mmCIF file of N, CA and C in Angstrom:
data_model
loop_
_atom_site.group_PDB
_atom_site.id
_atom_site.type_symbol
_atom_site.label_atom_id
_atom_site.label_comp_id
_atom_site.label_asym_id
_atom_site.label_seq_id
_atom_site.Cartn_x
_atom_site.Cartn_y
_atom_site.Cartn_z
ATOM 1 N N ILE T 1 0.892 -1.257 -0.018
ATOM 2 C CA ILE T 1 -0.210 -0.007 -0.170
ATOM 3 C C ILE T 1 0.939 1.009 0.115
ATOM 4 N N SER T 2 0.666 2.163 -0.686
ATOM 5 C CA SER T 2 1.412 3.373 -1.085
ATOM 6 C C SER T 2 0.363 4.558 -1.100
ATOM 7 N N ALA T 3 0.880 5.817 -0.977
ATOM 8 C CA ALA T 3 -0.080 7.073 -1.138
ATOM 9 C C ALA T 3 0.806 8.274 -1.676
ATOM 10 N N GLY T 4 0.296 9.091 -2.429
ATOM 11 C CA GLY T 4 1.339 9.988 -2.725
ATOM 12 C C GLY T 4 0.614 11.182 -2.177
ATOM 13 N N THR T 5 1.101 12.660 -2.412
ATOM 14 C CA THR T 5 0.947 13.824 -2.105
ATOM 15 C C THR T 5 0.590 14.697 -3.278
ATOM 16 N N GLY T 6 -0.229 15.685 -2.768
ATOM 17 C CA GLY T 6 -0.221 16.939 -3.568
ATOM 18 C C GLY T 6 -1.860 17.037 -4.103
ATOM 19 N N ASN T 7 -2.204 17.437 -5.183
ATOM 20 C CA ASN T 7 -3.655 18.051 -5.036
ATOM 21 C C ASN T 7 -4.348 16.885 -5.327
ATOM 22 N N ARG T 8 -4.184 15.860 -6.062
ATOM 23 C CA ARG T 8 -4.808 14.850 -6.125
ATOM 24 C C ARG T 8 -3.726 13.420 -6.071
ATOM 25 N N PRO T 9 -3.444 13.177 -4.730
ATOM 26 C CA PRO T 9 -2.402 12.157 -4.416
ATOM 27 C C PRO T 9 -3.186 10.641 -5.131
ATOM 28 N N VAL T 10 -2.271 9.783 -5.353
ATOM 29 C CA VAL T 10 -2.481 8.869 -5.999
ATOM 30 C C VAL T 10 -2.430 7.432 -4.903
ATOM 31 N N VAL T 11 -3.258 6.591 -4.923
ATOM 32 C CA VAL T 11 -3.067 5.314 -3.738
ATOM 33 C C VAL T 11 -3.138 4.299 -4.294
ATOM 34 N N ASN T 12 -2.322 3.241 -4.296
ATOM 35 C CA ASN T 12 -1.919 1.853 -4.559
ATOM 36 C C ASN T 12 -1.910 0.838 -3.527
ATOM 37 N N VAL T 13 -2.767 -0.217 -4.307
ATOM 38 C CA VAL T 13 -3.117 -1.312 -3.183
ATOM 39 C C VAL T 13 -2.805 -2.637 -4.197
ATOM 40 N N GLY T 14 -1.963 -3.635 -3.604
ATOM 41 C CA GLY T 14 -1.946 -4.594 -4.291
ATOM 42 C C GLY T 14 -1.239 -6.086 -3.378
ATOM 43 N N VAL T 15 -1.507 -6.987 -4.116
ATOM 44 C CA VAL T 15 -0.729 -8.296 -3.617
ATOM 45 C C VAL T 15 0.025 -8.789 -4.624
ATOM 46 N N ASP T 16 1.408 -9.710 -4.196
ATOM 47 C CA ASP T 16 1.860 -10.316 -5.273
ATOM 48 C C ASP T 16 2.052 -11.541 -4.452
ATOM 49 N N VAL T 17 2.140 -12.956 -5.254
ATOM 50 C CA VAL T 17 2.464 -14.155 -4.549
ATOM 51 C C VAL T 17 3.231 -14.942 -5.429
ATOM 52 N N TYR T 18 3.910 -15.827 -4.921
ATOM 53 C CA TYR T 18 4.732 -16.983 -5.628
ATOM 54 C C TYR T 18 4.829 -17.943 -4.697
ATOM 55 N N LYS T 19 4.977 -19.296 -5.625
ATOM 56 C CA LYS T 19 5.347 -20.480 -5.559
ATOM 57 C C LYS T 19 5.970 -21.253 -5.746
ATOM 58 N N LYS T 20 6.981 -21.857 -5.610
ATOM 59 C CA LYS T 20 8.075 -22.710 -5.819
ATOM 60 C C LYS T 20 7.349 -24.261 -5.828
ATOM 61 N N SER T 21 7.296 -25.076 -7.008
ATOM 62 C CA SER T 21 6.885 -26.229 -6.909
ATOM 63 C C SER T 21 8.119 -27.156 -7.492
ATOM 64 N N GLY T 22 8.899 -27.936 -7.316
ATOM 65 C CA GLY T 22 9.768 -28.736 -8.077
ATOM 66 C C GLY T 22 10.886 -27.532 -8.745
ATOM 67 N N SER T 23 10.983 -27.627 -9.813
ATOM 68 C CA SER T 23 11.910 -26.703 -10.614
ATOM 69 C C SER T 23 11.158 -25.723 -11.326
ATOM 70 N N THR T 24 9.986 -25.607 -11.302
ATOM 71 C CA THR T 24 8.802 -24.343 -11.497
ATOM 72 C C THR T 24 8.683 -23.381 -10.552
ATOM 73 N N THR T 25 9.001 -21.935 -10.955
ATOM 74 C CA THR T 25 8.257 -20.637 -9.936
ATOM 75 C C THR T 25 6.929 -20.330 -10.579
ATOM 76 N N TRP T 26 5.642 -20.403 -10.019
ATOM 77 C CA TRP T 26 4.725 -19.612 -10.439
ATOM 78 C C TRP T 26 4.625 -18.232 -10.029
ATOM 79 N N ASN T 27 3.942 -17.265 -10.213
ATOM 80 C CA ASN T 27 4.028 -16.037 -9.500
ATOM 81 C C ASN T 27 2.353 -15.334 -10.096
ATOM 82 N N GLY T 28 2.318 -14.591 -9.649
ATOM 83 C CA GLY T 28 0.987 -13.771 -9.492
ATOM 84 C C GLY T 28 0.708 -12.727 -8.655
ATOM 85 N N GLY T 29 -0.313 -11.973 -9.173
ATOM 86 C CA GLY T 29 -0.575 -10.714 -8.572
ATOM 87 C C GLY T 29 -1.885 -9.688 -8.847
ATOM 88 N N ALA T 30 -2.668 -8.827 -8.238
ATOM 89 C CA ALA T 30 -3.180 -8.127 -8.591
ATOM 90 C C ALA T 30 -2.920 -6.717 -7.926
ATOM 91 N N GLY T 31 -3.448 -5.713 -8.651
ATOM 92 C CA GLY T 31 -3.156 -4.358 -7.968
ATOM 93 C C GLY T 31 -4.379 -3.141 -8.531
ATOM 94 N N HIS T 32 -4.389 -2.385 -7.596
ATOM 95 C CA HIS T 32 -5.640 -1.071 -8.547
ATOM 96 C C HIS T 32 -4.885 0.021 -7.547
ATOM 97 N N SER T 33 -4.671 1.345 -8.712
ATOM 98 C CA SER T 33 -4.660 2.429 -7.945
ATOM 99 C C SER T 33 -5.466 3.273 -8.428
ATOM 100 N N THR T 34 -5.403 4.761 -7.442
ATOM 101 C CA THR T 34 -6.752 5.636 -8.185
ATOM 102 C C THR T 34 -6.230 6.598 -7.509
ATOM 103 N N ASP T 35 -6.668 7.864 -8.012
ATOM 104 C CA ASP T 35 -6.631 9.227 -7.318
ATOM 105 C C ASP T 35 -7.990 9.674 -7.070
ATOM 106 N N PHE T 36 -8.796 8.684 -6.778
ATOM 107 C CA PHE T 36 -10.273 8.881 -6.706
ATOM 108 C C PHE T 36 -11.040 9.466 -7.490
ATOM 109 N N HIS T 37 -10.729 9.795 -8.696
ATOM 110 C CA HIS T 37 -10.965 9.995 -9.766
ATOM 111 C C HIS T 37 -10.942 9.273 -11.233
ATOM 112 N N ASN T 38 -9.710 8.786 -11.202
ATOM 113 C CA ASN T 38 -9.527 7.519 -12.192
ATOM 114 C C ASN T 38 -8.946 6.472 -11.985
ATOM 115 N N GLY T 39 -9.050 5.466 -12.136
ATOM 116 C CA GLY T 39 -8.382 4.528 -11.452
ATOM 117 C C GLY T 39 -8.039 3.175 -12.242
ATOM 118 N N ASN T 40 -7.268 2.297 -12.159
ATOM 119 C CA ASN T 40 -6.673 1.140 -12.879
ATOM 120 C C ASN T 40 -6.462 -0.068 -11.951
ATOM 121 N N THR T 41 -6.937 -1.128 -12.385
ATOM 122 C CA THR T 41 -6.790 -2.277 -11.935
ATOM 123 C C THR T 41 -5.929 -3.344 -12.587
ATOM 124 N N ASN T 42 -4.772 -3.937 -12.211
ATOM 125 C CA ASN T 42 -3.822 -4.567 -12.906
ATOM 126 C C ASN T 42 -3.806 -6.093 -12.267
ATOM 127 N N LEU T 43 -4.316 -7.003 -13.387
ATOM 128 C CA LEU T 43 -3.937 -8.691 -12.498
ATOM 129 C C LEU T 43 -2.757 -9.187 -13.851
ATOM 130 N N HIS T 44 -2.086 -9.937 -13.032
ATOM 131 C CA HIS T 44 -0.662 -10.414 -13.710
ATOM 132 C C HIS T 44 -0.277 -11.700 -13.091
ATOM 133 N N GLY T 45 0.328 -12.691 -13.968
ATOM 134 C CA GLY T 45 0.965 -13.988 -13.403
ATOM 135 C C GLY T 45 2.013 -14.240 -14.624
ATOM 136 N N GLY T 46 2.680 -15.521 -13.786
ATOM 137 C CA GLY T 46 3.469 -16.043 -15.009
ATOM 138 C C GLY T 46 4.183 -17.457 -14.139
ATOM 139 N N PHE T 47 5.448 -18.061 -15.189
ATOM 140 C CA PHE T 47 6.057 -18.960 -14.851
ATOM 141 C C PHE T 47 7.357 -19.062 -14.915
ATOM 142 N N GLU T 48 8.498 -19.738 -14.523
ATOM 143 C CA GLU T 48 9.598 -20.021 -15.064
ATOM 144 C C GLU T 48 9.960 -21.529 -14.250
ATOM 145 N N THR T 49 10.228 -22.442 -15.657
ATOM 146 C CA THR T 49 10.933 -23.412 -14.970
ATOM 147 C C THR T 49 12.008 -23.913 -15.750
ATOM 148 N N LYS T 50 12.851 -24.697 -15.091
ATOM 149 C CA LYS T 50 14.533 -25.196 -15.519
ATOM 150 C C LYS T 50 13.918 -26.666 -16.329
ATOM 151 N N VAL T 51 14.850 -26.234 -17.671
ATOM 152 C CA VAL T 51 14.514 -27.325 -18.745
ATOM 153 C C VAL T 51 16.343 -27.793 -18.926
ATOM 154 N N GLY T 52 16.781 -28.848 -18.353
ATOM 155 C CA GLY T 52 18.160 -28.955 -18.846
ATOM 156 C C GLY T 52 19.188 -27.786 -18.053
ATOM 157 N N ALA T 53 19.634 -27.456 -18.818
ATOM 158 C CA ALA T 53 20.939 -26.212 -18.284
ATOM 159 C C ALA T 53 19.973 -24.883 -18.839
ATOM 160 N N GLY T 54 19.018 -24.763 -18.979
ATOM 161 C CA GLY T 54 18.350 -23.195 -19.816
ATOM 162 C C GLY T 54 16.977 -23.495 -19.190
ATOM 163 N N SER T 55 16.100 -22.332 -19.451
ATOM 164 C CA SER T 55 14.717 -22.368 -18.640
ATOM 165 C C SER T 55 13.582 -21.781 -20.025
ATOM 166 N N VAL T 56 12.811 -21.811 -19.302
ATOM 167 C CA VAL T 56 11.431 -21.367 -19.923
ATOM 168 C C VAL T 56 10.832 -20.597 -19.313
ATOM 169 N N HIS T 57 10.257 -19.652 -19.686
ATOM 170 C CA HIS T 57 9.310 -18.960 -18.561
ATOM 171 C C HIS T 57 8.302 -17.906 -19.706
ATOM 172 N N GLY T 58 6.744 -17.288 -19.066
ATOM 173 C CA GLY T 58 6.002 -17.013 -19.801
ATOM 174 C C GLY T 58 5.006 -16.046 -18.382
ATOM 175 N N GLY T 59 4.026 -15.301 -19.447
ATOM 176 C CA GLY T 59 3.521 -14.784 -18.388
ATOM 177 C C GLY T 59 2.452 -13.942 -19.016
ATOM 178 N N GLY T 60 1.655 -13.329 -18.422
ATOM 179 C CA GLY T 60 0.561 -12.040 -18.737
ATOM 180 C C GLY T 60 0.245 -11.397 -17.904
ATOM 181 N N HIS T 61 -0.654 -10.446 -18.712
ATOM 182 C CA HIS T 61 -1.469 -9.352 -17.389
ATOM 183 C C HIS T 61 -2.929 -8.873 -18.393
ATOM 184 N N LEU T 62 -3.392 -8.309 -17.554
ATOM 185 C CA LEU T 62 -4.500 -7.702 -18.131
ATOM 186 C C LEU T 62 -4.858 -6.345 -17.175
ATOM 187 N N ASN T 63 -5.127 -5.362 -17.912
ATOM 188 C CA ASN T 63 -5.226 -4.003 -17.105
ATOM 189 C C ASN T 63 -6.488 -3.447 -17.205
ATOM 190 N N ILE T 64 -7.484 -2.969 -16.574
ATOM 191 C CA ILE T 64 -8.863 -2.430 -17.063
ATOM 192 C C ILE T 64 -8.865 -0.961 -15.883
ATOM 193 N N ASP T 65 -9.300 -0.138 -17.095
ATOM 194 C CA ASP T 65 -9.644 1.379 -15.977
ATOM 195 C C ASP T 65 -11.014 1.459 -15.815
ATOM 196 N N ASN T 66 -11.110 2.546 -15.014
ATOM 197 C CA ASN T 66 -12.554 2.576 -14.569
ATOM 198 C C ASN T 66 -13.280 2.936 -15.508
ATOM 199 N N HIS T 67 -12.892 3.315 -16.626
ATOM 200 C CA HIS T 67 -14.098 3.614 -17.967
ATOM 201 C C HIS T 67 -14.314 2.251 -18.517
ATOM 202 N N GLY T 68 -13.513 1.075 -18.279
ATOM 203 C CA GLY T 68 -13.611 -0.206 -19.014
ATOM 204 C C GLY T 68 -12.695 -0.161 -20.135
ATOM 205 N N ARG T 69 -11.762 0.309 -20.352
ATOM 206 C CA ARG T 69 -11.168 0.215 -21.354
ATOM 207 C C ARG T 69 -9.780 -1.006 -20.821
ATOM 208 N N THR T 70 -9.168 -2.083 -21.768
ATOM 209 C CA THR T 70 -8.501 -2.703 -21.513
ATOM 210 C C THR T 70 -7.444 -3.024 -22.070
ATOM 211 N N ASN T 71 -6.440 -3.372 -21.320
ATOM 212 C CA ASN T 71 -5.108 -3.457 -22.106
ATOM 213 C C ASN T 71 -4.432 -4.900 -21.558
ATOM 214 N N ALA T 72 -4.459 -5.738 -22.366
ATOM 215 C CA ALA T 72 -3.869 -7.221 -22.436
ATOM 216 C C ALA T 72 -2.467 -7.813 -23.179
ATOM 217 N N GLY T 73 -1.875 -8.481 -22.374
ATOM 218 C CA GLY T 73 -0.719 -8.768 -22.906
ATOM 219 C C GLY T 73 -0.058 -10.252 -22.370
ATOM 220 N N ALA T 74 0.771 -10.801 -23.314
ATOM 221 C CA ALA T 74 1.380 -12.306 -22.858
ATOM 222 C C ALA T 74 2.942 -12.659 -23.488
ATOM 223 N N ASN T 75 3.812 -13.099 -22.913
ATOM 224 C CA ASN T 75 4.767 -13.456 -23.766
ATOM 225 C C ASN T 75 5.036 -14.567 -23.104
ATOM 226 N N VAL T 76 6.281 -15.129 -23.796
ATOM 227 C CA VAL T 76 7.138 -16.541 -23.473
ATOM 228 C C VAL T 76 8.282 -16.495 -24.087
ATOM 229 N N GLY T 77 9.483 -17.011 -23.531
ATOM 230 C CA GLY T 77 10.674 -17.400 -23.601
ATOM 231 C C GLY T 77 11.283 -18.133 -23.097
ATOM 232 N N GLY T 78 12.667 -18.271 -23.225
ATOM 233 C CA GLY T 78 13.563 -18.991 -22.642
ATOM 234 C C GLY T 78 14.971 -18.205 -22.955
ATOM 235 N N THR T 79 15.770 -19.275 -22.034
ATOM 236 C CA THR T 79 17.434 -18.938 -22.137
ATOM 237 C C THR T 79 17.982 -20.052 -22.387
ATOM 238 N N ILE T 80 18.952 -20.159 -23.249
ATOM 239 C CA ILE T 80 19.514 -21.402 -23.690
ATOM 240 C C ILE T 80 21.254 -21.029 -23.235
ATOM 241 N N PRO T 81 21.919 -21.915 -22.383
ATOM 242 C CA PRO T 81 23.328 -21.365 -21.967
ATOM 243 C C PRO T 81 24.153 -21.832 -23.311
ATOM 244 N N PHE T 82 25.156 -21.087 -23.232
ATOM 245 C CA PHE T 82 26.255 -21.302 -24.510
ATOM 246 C C PHE T 82 27.607 -21.646 -23.758
#
């Protein structure tokens, strides 16, 4: 939780969690920020897992503002040791 100062202070509230299960780590969270005039809610999650000497990772997010506008994305990638 954090709050700014000024004429329209912004308040942020959120939570992030992660769980390690074997060689895979899962993470996710949610947050909301508002200046009591405009607001934005964010949901996000992802994973990373070991594959041999490398790894594979991926994740996604969804943002929704108080006007109903959305923004979403996803990614996947990997590491290959040389």
